[in-house]
Short mmCIF file of C-alpha atoms in Angstrom, two decimals:
data_model
loop_
_atom_site.label_atom_id
_atom_site.label_comp_id
_atom_site.label_asym_id
_atom_site.label_seq_id
_atom_site.Cartn_x
_atom_site.Cartn_y
_atom_site.Cartn_z
CA MET A 1 -25.29 205.46 113.45
CA SER A 2 -28.05 207.31 111.70
CA LYS A 3 -28.51 209.97 114.30
CA SER A 4 -24.93 210.48 115.37
CA ALA A 5 -22.47 213.01 114.08
CA PRO A 6 -20.19 211.92 111.26
CA GLY A 7 -17.20 210.05 112.57
CA SER A 8 -18.63 209.30 115.99
CA ASP A 9 -19.33 205.74 117.02
CA GLY A 10 -23.08 205.75 116.95
CA ALA A 11 -23.55 202.01 116.52
CA ALA A 12 -25.44 201.71 119.78
CA LYS A 13 -27.98 204.22 118.53
CA ALA A 14 -28.51 202.56 115.18
CA THR A 15 -32.05 202.24 113.99
CA ALA A 16 -33.62 200.32 111.15
CA THR A 17 -36.40 202.85 110.70
CA PRO A 18 -34.92 205.99 109.19
CA ARG A 19 -38.34 207.56 108.54
CA GLU A 20 -39.23 207.39 112.21
CA ALA A 21 -35.85 208.84 113.01
CA GLY A 22 -36.77 211.92 110.99
CA ALA A 23 -35.09 210.67 107.82
CA ARG A 24 -31.75 212.26 108.57
CA PRO A 25 -29.17 210.84 106.20
CA PRO A 26 -26.97 208.27 107.90
CA ARG A 27 -23.19 208.53 108.03
CA PHE A 28 -21.20 205.32 107.85
CA ASP A 29 -17.99 205.38 109.83
CA ALA A 30 -14.73 203.54 109.19
CA ALA A 31 -15.67 200.70 111.54
CA PHE A 32 -18.93 200.08 109.70
CA LYS A 33 -17.24 200.19 106.31
CA ALA A 34 -14.64 197.66 107.46
CA GLN A 35 -17.41 195.39 108.73
CA PHE A 36 -19.34 195.78 105.50
CA ALA A 37 -16.21 194.79 103.55
CA GLU A 38 -15.94 191.70 105.72
CA LEU A 39 -19.57 190.89 105.05
CA VAL A 40 -18.95 191.07 101.31
CA ARG A 41 -15.78 188.97 101.57
CA TRP A 42 -17.34 186.32 103.78
CA ARG A 43 -20.49 185.89 101.72
CA ARG A 44 -20.33 182.43 100.18
CA ASP A 45 -22.28 180.29 97.75
CA VAL A 46 -23.18 177.60 100.28
CA ARG A 47 -23.94 173.96 99.42
CA ARG A 48 -23.39 172.35 102.81
CA PHE A 49 -26.30 173.08 105.11
CA ARG A 50 -27.45 171.87 108.48
CA THR A 51 -31.07 170.76 108.40
CA THR A 52 -31.98 172.96 111.40
CA PRO A 53 -35.09 174.97 110.47
CA VAL A 54 -34.96 178.70 109.76
CA ALA A 55 -37.63 180.83 111.45
CA PRO A 56 -40.16 182.06 108.86
CA GLN A 57 -39.90 185.55 110.34
CA LEU A 58 -36.22 185.61 109.46
CA ILE A 59 -37.00 184.86 105.81
CA GLU A 60 -39.69 187.56 105.85
CA GLN A 61 -37.15 189.98 107.25
CA LEU A 62 -34.69 189.18 104.47
CA LEU A 63 -37.37 189.68 101.82
CA ALA A 64 -38.45 192.95 103.39
CA LEU A 65 -34.90 194.26 103.02
CA ALA A 66 -34.33 192.76 99.55
CA VAL A 67 -37.20 194.79 98.11
CA HIS A 68 -35.25 197.96 98.81
CA ALA A 69 -32.92 197.01 95.95
CA PRO A 70 -32.82 199.27 92.91
CA SER A 71 -35.29 198.46 90.16
CA VAL A 72 -35.65 199.88 86.69
CA GLY A 73 -38.30 202.60 86.70
CA LEU A 74 -39.15 201.54 90.27
CA SER A 75 -40.85 198.53 88.66
CA GLN A 76 -40.17 196.33 91.72
CA PRO A 77 -40.47 193.24 89.51
CA TRP A 78 -39.21 190.69 92.06
CA ARG A 79 -41.57 187.84 92.80
CA PHE A 80 -40.77 185.24 95.43
CA VAL A 81 -41.85 181.62 95.65
CA LEU A 82 -41.23 179.31 98.61
CA VAL A 83 -40.95 175.70 97.43
CA GLU A 84 -42.29 173.62 100.28
CA THR A 85 -43.73 170.30 99.15
CA ALA A 86 -41.58 167.16 99.10
CA GLU A 87 -42.85 166.32 95.61
CA ARG A 88 -41.76 169.61 94.10
CA ARG A 89 -38.42 169.56 95.90
CA ALA A 90 -37.80 166.04 94.58
CA ALA A 91 -38.65 167.14 91.04
CA ILE A 92 -36.18 170.01 91.31
CA ALA A 93 -33.50 167.65 92.65
CA GLU A 94 -34.10 165.38 89.65
CA ASN A 95 -33.97 168.38 87.32
CA PHE A 96 -30.59 169.27 88.82
CA ALA A 97 -29.34 165.66 88.53
CA ARG A 98 -30.18 165.56 84.81
CA ALA A 99 -28.62 168.94 84.05
CA ASN A 100 -25.57 168.09 86.12
CA LEU A 101 -25.02 164.78 84.34
CA SER A 102 -25.28 166.55 81.01
CA ALA A 103 -22.74 169.14 82.17
CA LEU A 104 -20.40 166.41 83.43
CA GLU A 105 -20.49 164.77 80.01
CA GLY A 106 -19.27 168.03 78.51
CA TYR A 107 -15.94 167.74 80.35
CA ALA A 108 -13.17 165.22 79.76
CA GLY A 109 -10.20 163.72 81.56
CA GLU A 110 -8.93 165.27 84.77
CA ARG A 111 -11.35 168.22 84.47
CA GLN A 112 -14.27 165.79 84.31
CA ALA A 113 -12.98 163.89 87.32
CA ARG A 114 -12.70 167.14 89.24
CA TYR A 115 -16.21 168.17 88.23
CA ALA A 116 -17.55 164.83 89.46
CA ARG A 117 -16.03 165.44 92.90
CA LEU A 118 -17.62 168.87 93.38
CA LYS A 119 -20.69 169.38 95.54
CA LEU A 120 -22.75 171.85 93.55
CA GLU A 121 -26.00 172.11 95.49
CA GLY A 122 -27.53 171.58 98.90
CA LEU A 123 -31.10 170.86 97.76
CA LYS A 124 -31.62 167.87 100.05
CA GLN A 125 -30.43 169.55 103.24
CA ALA A 126 -31.42 173.21 102.88
CA PRO A 127 -34.57 173.91 104.93
CA VAL A 128 -35.65 176.82 102.73
CA HIS A 129 -36.00 176.75 98.94
CA LEU A 130 -36.66 180.20 97.55
CA VAL A 131 -37.30 180.87 93.87
CA VAL A 132 -36.90 184.41 92.66
CA CYS A 133 -38.68 185.49 89.48
CA ALA A 134 -39.10 188.64 87.41
CA ASP A 135 -42.57 189.83 86.45
CA GLU A 136 -41.95 190.65 82.79
CA GLU A 137 -45.33 192.28 82.35
CA THR A 138 -45.60 194.40 85.45
CA THR A 139 -47.09 197.82 84.86
CA THR A 140 -45.47 199.09 88.04
CA GLY A 141 -43.06 201.78 86.97
CA HIS A 142 -45.04 202.35 83.75
CA GLY A 143 -42.28 200.84 81.63
CA LEU A 144 -39.84 203.63 82.48
CA GLY A 145 -36.20 202.89 81.74
CA ARG A 146 -36.63 199.56 80.03
CA GLN A 147 -37.65 200.37 76.47
CA THR A 148 -34.15 199.92 75.04
CA MET A 149 -32.85 197.42 77.61
CA PRO A 150 -35.73 195.17 78.68
CA GLU A 151 -33.29 192.83 80.41
CA THR A 152 -33.04 195.42 83.19
CA ILE A 153 -36.26 193.98 84.62
CA ARG A 154 -34.34 190.77 85.37
CA TYR A 155 -31.25 192.67 86.46
CA SER A 156 -33.39 194.45 89.07
CA VAL A 157 -34.32 191.06 90.48
CA VAL A 158 -30.65 190.07 90.69
CA ALA A 159 -29.91 193.23 92.66
CA ALA A 160 -32.57 192.14 95.14
CA ILE A 161 -31.01 188.67 95.33
CA GLN A 162 -27.55 190.06 96.13
CA THR A 163 -29.10 192.31 98.79
CA LEU A 164 -30.88 189.32 100.34
CA TRP A 165 -27.67 187.29 100.15
CA LEU A 166 -25.66 189.86 102.10
CA ALA A 167 -28.45 190.31 104.64
CA ALA A 168 -28.61 186.53 105.09
CA ARG A 169 -24.86 186.34 105.65
CA ALA A 170 -25.11 189.04 108.31
CA GLU A 171 -27.57 186.74 110.10
CA GLY A 172 -25.17 183.81 109.78
CA LEU A 173 -27.39 182.18 107.14
CA GLY A 174 -25.98 180.56 104.04
CA VAL A 175 -27.40 181.00 100.54
CA GLY A 176 -26.65 178.81 97.53
CA TRP A 177 -27.71 179.70 93.98
CA VAL A 178 -28.50 176.57 91.95
CA SER A 179 -28.17 177.43 88.26
CA ILE A 180 -27.62 173.87 87.01
CA LEU A 181 -31.30 173.48 86.19
CA ASP A 182 -33.46 173.36 83.10
CA PRO A 183 -35.42 176.55 83.74
CA ASP A 184 -38.42 175.52 81.62
CA ALA A 185 -38.79 172.26 83.52
CA ALA A 186 -38.45 174.15 86.80
CA ARG A 187 -41.16 176.58 85.69
CA ALA A 188 -43.46 173.65 84.97
CA THR A 189 -42.70 171.97 88.29
CA LEU A 190 -43.46 175.16 90.16
CA ASP A 191 -46.51 176.12 88.10
CA LEU A 192 -45.28 179.69 87.75
CA PRO A 193 -47.39 182.42 86.15
CA ALA A 194 -46.61 182.58 82.42
CA HIS A 195 -45.29 186.13 82.54
CA TRP A 196 -42.80 185.46 85.35
CA SER A 197 -39.29 184.64 84.21
CA PHE A 198 -37.28 182.23 86.30
CA VAL A 199 -34.21 184.06 87.59
CA ALA A 200 -32.83 182.03 90.50
CA TYR A 201 -33.34 178.95 92.62
CA LEU A 202 -31.89 179.64 96.05
CA CYS A 203 -31.20 177.23 98.89
CA ILE A 204 -31.13 178.92 102.29
CA GLY A 205 -30.14 177.49 105.66
CA TRP A 206 -27.57 177.41 108.42
CA PRO A 207 -24.21 176.53 106.89
CA GLU A 208 -22.20 173.55 108.10
CA GLU A 209 -19.00 175.55 107.84
CA GLU A 210 -17.83 179.11 107.19
CA HIS A 211 -15.03 180.15 104.86
CA ASP A 212 -13.62 183.28 103.35
CA ASP A 213 -12.65 181.46 100.15
CA PRO A 214 -15.16 180.13 97.60
CA GLU A 215 -15.88 176.40 97.57
CA LEU A 216 -14.80 176.16 93.91
CA GLU A 217 -11.43 177.68 94.80
CA ARG A 218 -10.98 175.49 97.86
CA HIS A 219 -11.65 172.38 95.80
CA GLY A 220 -9.26 173.26 92.99
CA TRP A 221 -11.75 174.17 90.27
CA GLN A 222 -11.00 177.85 89.73
CA GLU A 223 -8.90 180.47 91.47
CA ARG A 224 -10.06 183.97 92.25
CA ARG A 225 -8.60 186.76 90.17
CA CYS A 226 -9.51 189.83 92.13
CA GLU A 227 -6.55 191.84 90.89
CA GLN A 228 -7.73 192.27 87.32
CA ALA A 229 -10.70 194.40 88.26
CA LYS A 230 -8.41 197.10 89.54
CA LYS A 231 -7.36 197.81 85.98
CA PRO A 232 -10.47 198.95 84.13
CA LEU A 233 -10.29 199.80 80.45
CA ARG A 234 -10.14 203.52 79.76
CA ARG A 235 -12.08 205.06 76.92
CA MET B 1 -16.36 192.61 114.79
CA SER B 2 -14.42 189.82 113.21
CA LYS B 3 -12.30 188.98 116.19
CA SER B 4 -14.76 189.67 118.97
CA ALA B 5 -17.17 187.28 120.59
CA PRO B 6 -20.70 187.13 119.20
CA GLY B 7 -22.82 189.88 120.61
CA SER B 8 -19.99 192.04 121.84
CA ASP B 9 -19.40 195.43 120.28
CA GLY B 10 -16.27 194.73 118.33
CA ALA B 11 -16.65 197.53 115.81
CA ALA B 12 -13.49 199.22 116.98
CA LYS B 13 -11.55 196.06 116.23
CA ALA B 14 -13.02 195.56 112.77
CA THR B 15 -10.60 194.63 110.03
CA ALA B 16 -10.93 194.55 106.29
CA THR B 17 -8.40 191.76 105.90
CA PRO B 18 -9.94 188.55 107.28
CA ARG B 19 -7.10 186.39 105.98
CA GLU B 20 -4.54 188.32 107.98
CA ALA B 21 -6.77 188.03 110.98
CA GLY B 22 -6.48 184.26 110.76
CA ALA B 23 -9.67 183.86 108.75
CA ARG B 24 -11.92 183.49 111.78
CA PRO B 25 -15.52 183.81 110.66
CA PRO B 26 -16.94 187.22 111.54
CA ARG B 27 -20.04 187.67 113.67
CA PHE B 28 -22.33 190.55 112.84
CA ASP B 29 -24.07 192.05 115.83
CA ALA B 30 -27.45 193.77 116.04
CA ALA B 31 -25.93 197.22 115.69
CA PHE B 32 -24.16 196.25 112.46
CA LYS B 33 -27.29 194.63 111.05
CA ALA B 34 -29.32 197.75 111.79
CA GLN B 35 -26.69 199.88 110.08
CA PHE B 36 -26.60 197.54 107.11
CA ALA B 37 -30.39 197.81 106.81
CA GLU B 38 -30.03 201.59 106.80
CA LEU B 39 -27.39 201.35 104.09
CA VAL B 40 -29.77 199.31 101.93
CA ARG B 41 -32.67 201.69 102.58
CA TRP B 42 -30.66 204.83 101.90
CA ARG B 43 -29.08 203.60 98.69
CA ARG B 44 -30.53 205.68 95.88
CA ASP B 45 -30.42 205.89 92.10
CA VAL B 46 -28.81 209.31 91.96
CA ARG B 47 -29.19 211.76 89.07
CA ARG B 48 -28.20 214.99 90.80
CA PHE B 49 -24.46 215.14 91.30
CA ARG B 50 -21.99 217.76 92.37
CA THR B 51 -19.12 218.07 89.91
CA THR B 52 -16.50 217.70 92.67
CA PRO B 53 -14.00 215.04 91.56
CA VAL B 54 -13.87 211.58 93.11
CA ALA B 55 -10.42 210.28 94.03
CA PRO B 56 -9.36 207.48 91.66
CA GLN B 57 -8.29 205.39 94.65
CA LEU B 58 -11.85 205.46 95.92
CA ILE B 59 -13.14 204.03 92.64
CA GLU B 60 -10.40 201.36 92.74
CA GLN B 61 -11.48 200.50 96.27
CA LEU B 62 -15.10 200.09 95.18
CA LEU B 63 -14.07 197.83 92.29
CA ALA B 64 -11.84 195.77 94.56
CA LEU B 65 -14.84 195.05 96.78
CA ALA B 66 -17.30 194.53 93.92
CA VAL B 67 -15.27 191.62 92.56
CA HIS B 68 -16.08 189.68 95.71
CA ALA B 69 -19.63 189.32 94.41
CA PRO B 70 -20.88 185.83 93.59
CA SER B 71 -20.30 184.65 90.03
CA VAL B 72 -21.51 181.58 88.25
CA GLY B 73 -18.81 178.90 88.37
CA LEU B 74 -16.47 181.56 89.81
CA SER B 75 -16.31 182.93 86.27
CA GLN B 76 -15.69 186.49 87.52
CA PRO B 77 -17.04 187.84 84.23
CA TRP B 78 -17.23 191.51 85.26
CA ARG B 79 -15.29 193.91 83.05
CA PHE B 80 -15.08 197.61 83.87
CA VAL B 81 -14.64 200.57 81.55
CA LEU B 82 -14.04 204.15 82.66
CA VAL B 83 -15.44 206.57 80.09
CA GLU B 84 -13.20 209.59 80.25
CA THR B 85 -13.07 211.53 76.99
CA ALA B 86 -15.41 214.46 76.38
CA GLU B 87 -16.21 213.09 72.90
CA ARG B 88 -17.39 209.73 74.17
CA ARG B 89 -19.32 211.27 77.04
CA ALA B 90 -21.06 213.60 74.59
CA ALA B 91 -21.95 210.66 72.34
CA ILE B 92 -23.45 208.81 75.28
CA ALA B 93 -25.43 211.91 76.28
CA GLU B 94 -26.80 212.11 72.72
CA ASN B 95 -27.59 208.41 72.80
CA PHE B 96 -29.59 209.00 76.00
CA ALA B 97 -31.35 212.04 74.51
CA ARG B 98 -32.53 210.03 71.48
CA ALA B 99 -33.69 207.04 73.56
CA ASN B 100 -35.38 209.34 76.05
CA LEU B 101 -37.27 211.23 73.35
CA SER B 102 -38.44 207.95 71.89
CA ALA B 103 -39.60 206.81 75.34
CA LEU B 104 -41.40 210.13 75.91
CA GLU B 105 -43.30 209.66 72.65
CA GLY B 106 -44.58 206.34 73.98
CA TYR B 107 -46.52 208.08 76.75
CA ALA B 108 -49.58 210.30 76.41
CA GLY B 109 -51.44 212.97 78.32
CA GLU B 110 -50.66 213.59 81.97
CA ARG B 111 -48.28 210.61 82.13
CA GLN B 112 -46.27 212.08 79.26
CA ALA B 113 -46.16 215.47 80.95
CA ARG B 114 -44.94 213.83 84.13
CA TYR B 115 -42.28 211.89 82.22
CA ALA B 116 -41.05 215.09 80.62
CA ARG B 117 -40.53 216.64 84.05
CA LEU B 118 -38.38 213.80 85.40
CA LYS B 119 -34.62 214.05 85.61
CA LEU B 120 -33.47 210.61 84.53
CA GLU B 121 -29.69 210.88 84.36
CA GLY B 122 -26.75 212.89 85.63
CA LEU B 123 -24.42 212.33 82.69
CA LYS B 124 -23.29 215.93 82.40
CA GLN B 125 -22.46 216.42 86.07
CA ALA B 126 -21.19 213.05 87.27
CA PRO B 127 -17.39 213.07 87.47
CA VAL B 128 -17.11 209.30 86.96
CA HIS B 129 -18.73 207.29 84.17
CA LEU B 130 -18.31 203.57 84.71
CA VAL B 131 -19.51 200.97 82.23
CA VAL B 132 -19.90 197.43 83.49
CA CYS B 133 -19.81 194.56 81.00
CA ALA B 134 -19.98 190.77 81.04
CA ASP B 135 -17.33 188.73 79.27
CA GLU B 136 -19.57 186.21 77.53
CA GLU B 137 -16.66 184.06 76.38
CA THR B 138 -14.54 183.91 79.48
CA THR B 139 -13.02 180.50 80.15
CA THR B 140 -12.59 181.39 83.81
CA GLY B 141 -14.77 178.96 85.71
CA HIS B 142 -14.61 176.47 82.82
CA GLY B 143 -18.26 177.05 81.97
CA LEU B 144 -19.46 175.56 85.25
CA GLY B 145 -23.04 176.36 86.20
CA ARG B 146 -24.06 178.14 83.02
CA GLN B 147 -24.86 175.42 80.52
CA THR B 148 -28.61 175.60 81.06
CA MET B 149 -28.82 179.25 82.13
CA PRO B 150 -26.19 181.23 80.22
CA GLU B 151 -27.78 184.49 81.39
CA THR B 152 -26.18 183.85 84.80
CA ILE B 153 -22.94 185.31 83.39
CA ARG B 154 -24.72 188.68 83.16
CA TYR B 155 -26.51 188.15 86.46
CA SER B 156 -23.10 187.73 88.12
CA VAL B 157 -22.13 191.14 86.82
CA VAL B 158 -25.30 192.66 88.27
CA ALA B 159 -24.45 191.18 91.68
CA ALA B 160 -21.10 193.00 91.45
CA ILE B 161 -22.90 196.23 90.53
CA GLN B 162 -25.20 196.05 93.54
CA THR B 163 -22.20 195.34 95.78
CA LEU B 164 -20.40 198.38 94.36
CA TRP B 165 -23.54 200.47 94.77
CA LEU B 166 -23.87 199.69 98.46
CA ALA B 167 -20.15 200.22 99.04
CA ALA B 168 -20.39 203.57 97.27
CA ARG B 169 -23.33 204.62 99.43
CA ALA B 170 -21.35 203.75 102.56
CA GLU B 171 -18.72 206.23 101.33
CA GLY B 172 -21.39 208.87 100.75
CA LEU B 173 -21.07 208.47 96.97
CA GLY B 174 -24.09 208.40 94.70
CA VAL B 175 -24.56 205.95 91.83
CA GLY B 176 -27.06 206.29 89.00
CA TRP B 177 -27.79 203.50 86.50
CA VAL B 178 -28.63 204.91 83.06
CA SER B 179 -30.62 202.29 81.16
CA ILE B 180 -32.27 204.67 78.70
CA LEU B 181 -29.62 203.98 76.08
CA ASP B 182 -29.37 202.11 72.82
CA PRO B 183 -26.88 199.46 73.97
CA ASP B 184 -25.56 198.72 70.47
CA ALA B 185 -24.81 202.37 69.85
CA ALA B 186 -23.15 202.60 73.26
CA ARG B 187 -21.01 199.56 72.43
CA ALA B 188 -19.89 201.26 69.22
CA THR B 189 -19.14 204.55 70.98
CA LEU B 190 -17.05 202.76 73.57
CA ASP B 191 -15.34 200.39 71.13
CA LEU B 192 -15.97 197.43 73.42
CA PRO B 193 -14.56 193.96 72.71
CA ALA B 194 -17.07 191.98 70.64
CA HIS B 195 -17.58 189.30 73.29
CA TRP B 196 -18.39 191.74 76.08
CA SER B 197 -22.07 192.37 76.64
CA PHE B 198 -23.11 195.82 77.80
CA VAL B 199 -24.79 195.46 81.20
CA ALA B 200 -24.82 198.91 82.79
CA TYR B 201 -23.80 202.53 82.35
CA LEU B 202 -23.20 204.00 85.80
CA CYS B 203 -22.75 207.62 86.79
CA ILE B 204 -20.83 208.04 90.05
CA GLY B 205 -20.22 211.16 92.09
CA TRP B 206 -21.03 213.08 95.21
CA PRO B 207 -24.80 213.54 95.40
CA GLU B 208 -26.38 216.98 95.65
CA GLU B 209 -28.91 215.68 98.14
CA GLU B 210 -29.69 212.57 100.18
CA HIS B 211 -33.05 210.90 100.53
CA ASP B 212 -34.51 207.70 101.86
CA ASP B 213 -37.23 207.68 99.20
CA PRO B 214 -36.58 207.05 95.49
CA GLU B 215 -36.58 210.02 93.13
CA LEU B 216 -39.37 208.44 91.04
CA GLU B 217 -41.54 208.19 94.15
CA ARG B 218 -40.75 211.71 95.30
CA HIS B 219 -41.70 213.12 91.92
CA GLY B 220 -45.00 211.25 91.66
CA TRP B 221 -44.10 208.67 89.02
CA GLN B 222 -44.42 205.44 90.99
CA GLU B 223 -44.93 204.50 94.64
CA ARG B 224 -43.01 201.81 96.44
CA ARG B 225 -44.85 198.61 97.21
CA CYS B 226 -42.60 196.95 99.74
CA GLU B 227 -45.43 195.10 101.44
CA GLN B 228 -46.16 192.67 98.65
CA ALA B 229 -42.80 190.92 98.92
CA LYS B 230 -43.66 189.73 102.38
CA LYS B 231 -46.25 187.43 100.88
CA PRO B 232 -44.36 185.00 98.65
CA LEU B 233 -46.22 182.36 96.68
CA ARG B 234 -46.12 178.92 98.25
CA ARG B 235 -45.64 175.82 96.14
#
């Protein structure tokens, strides 16, 4: 749609290389916006993967798009790590099992029983394990914008993750964010550079099933409350 | 594209209400994916706004989509605040001016001169000022997923911000994230609930200009380094 007049259906002429197209600002028509809304609504935190491999080029393509996320001072602090060895994957699975047991013990009664029934990760099945880190000491961007709010270096990385997540969903790929981990133990397992903070452990693969409702809602843990956001505070 | 066969051009049949459509999983064709990639590449951190108002319904629409972002344990911790009074906006502008002067004093020589020439916010022009917070004490989600990594409550909020940002860009709206602020002073100015953490101060409005390169790159502060992300570490 980049080269078509506003409002026309230029999908067939779409290009992924705006610079080559003369860098004319794109216009996004109603059909695209409706599709984008569907993409956002059908993105899921996936824990049920098929073991079918994912082409490495597809992962590269997702990363290449993710790095167009906003970053504080254009610091581009995202650092990616593919976890490939069976030993490291097993250590991460054990890390999860310990943290999950500890979390389970924090619940009681019916809530605990419900927690025990949830499937909270797809570490064993997902063909791709992608760790996303923030380089806390990068000089890229010359420190601009993060003197008073240094956490924005990690927030930039999260913006890249959400971009990757949506791009993955558009390809039919599922992404699951495993946060039930001891991050220090994970850092040790993965032998990460000391100045990289551990932001996310992502499982990526072809999902076993597709839903427009979150797994935690479908399994009775927590309902969505989308209505409340429509009423922001006013100051 | 939700109701059409994979690969067909179903844009004209797109719907924003998958549940009403029978919740059939959407398929995203090559044209959509190319357009989505353009959306990501043409999203900018905007500091040059026209003062033309933005319809409140449009902001509501962006928020309604943003809350479909992933959140840890489905905690949905995003809280939105519209900053509307002239007094509060002036206090935020002064907050920025102080933080920016302090940042300027941290640079020297040519780098300092370059910093001084940058336009780093559009607080005075942007018709909409949106603060995005994280409710650190929400019981929604029953604490699931954030025992070992409590920062994921704030990361969830950032995922909502990036979703809103892309949705805004699709509408032709610009978003600018002002991080050169003393967050404690901003919290006081905005009289935020004590358990809300201050994640982002966003300016939203119609941009004066559109670019596919970041303002900081265009004005010689920092170049993009998209290539490096294609070479993740392997572990």
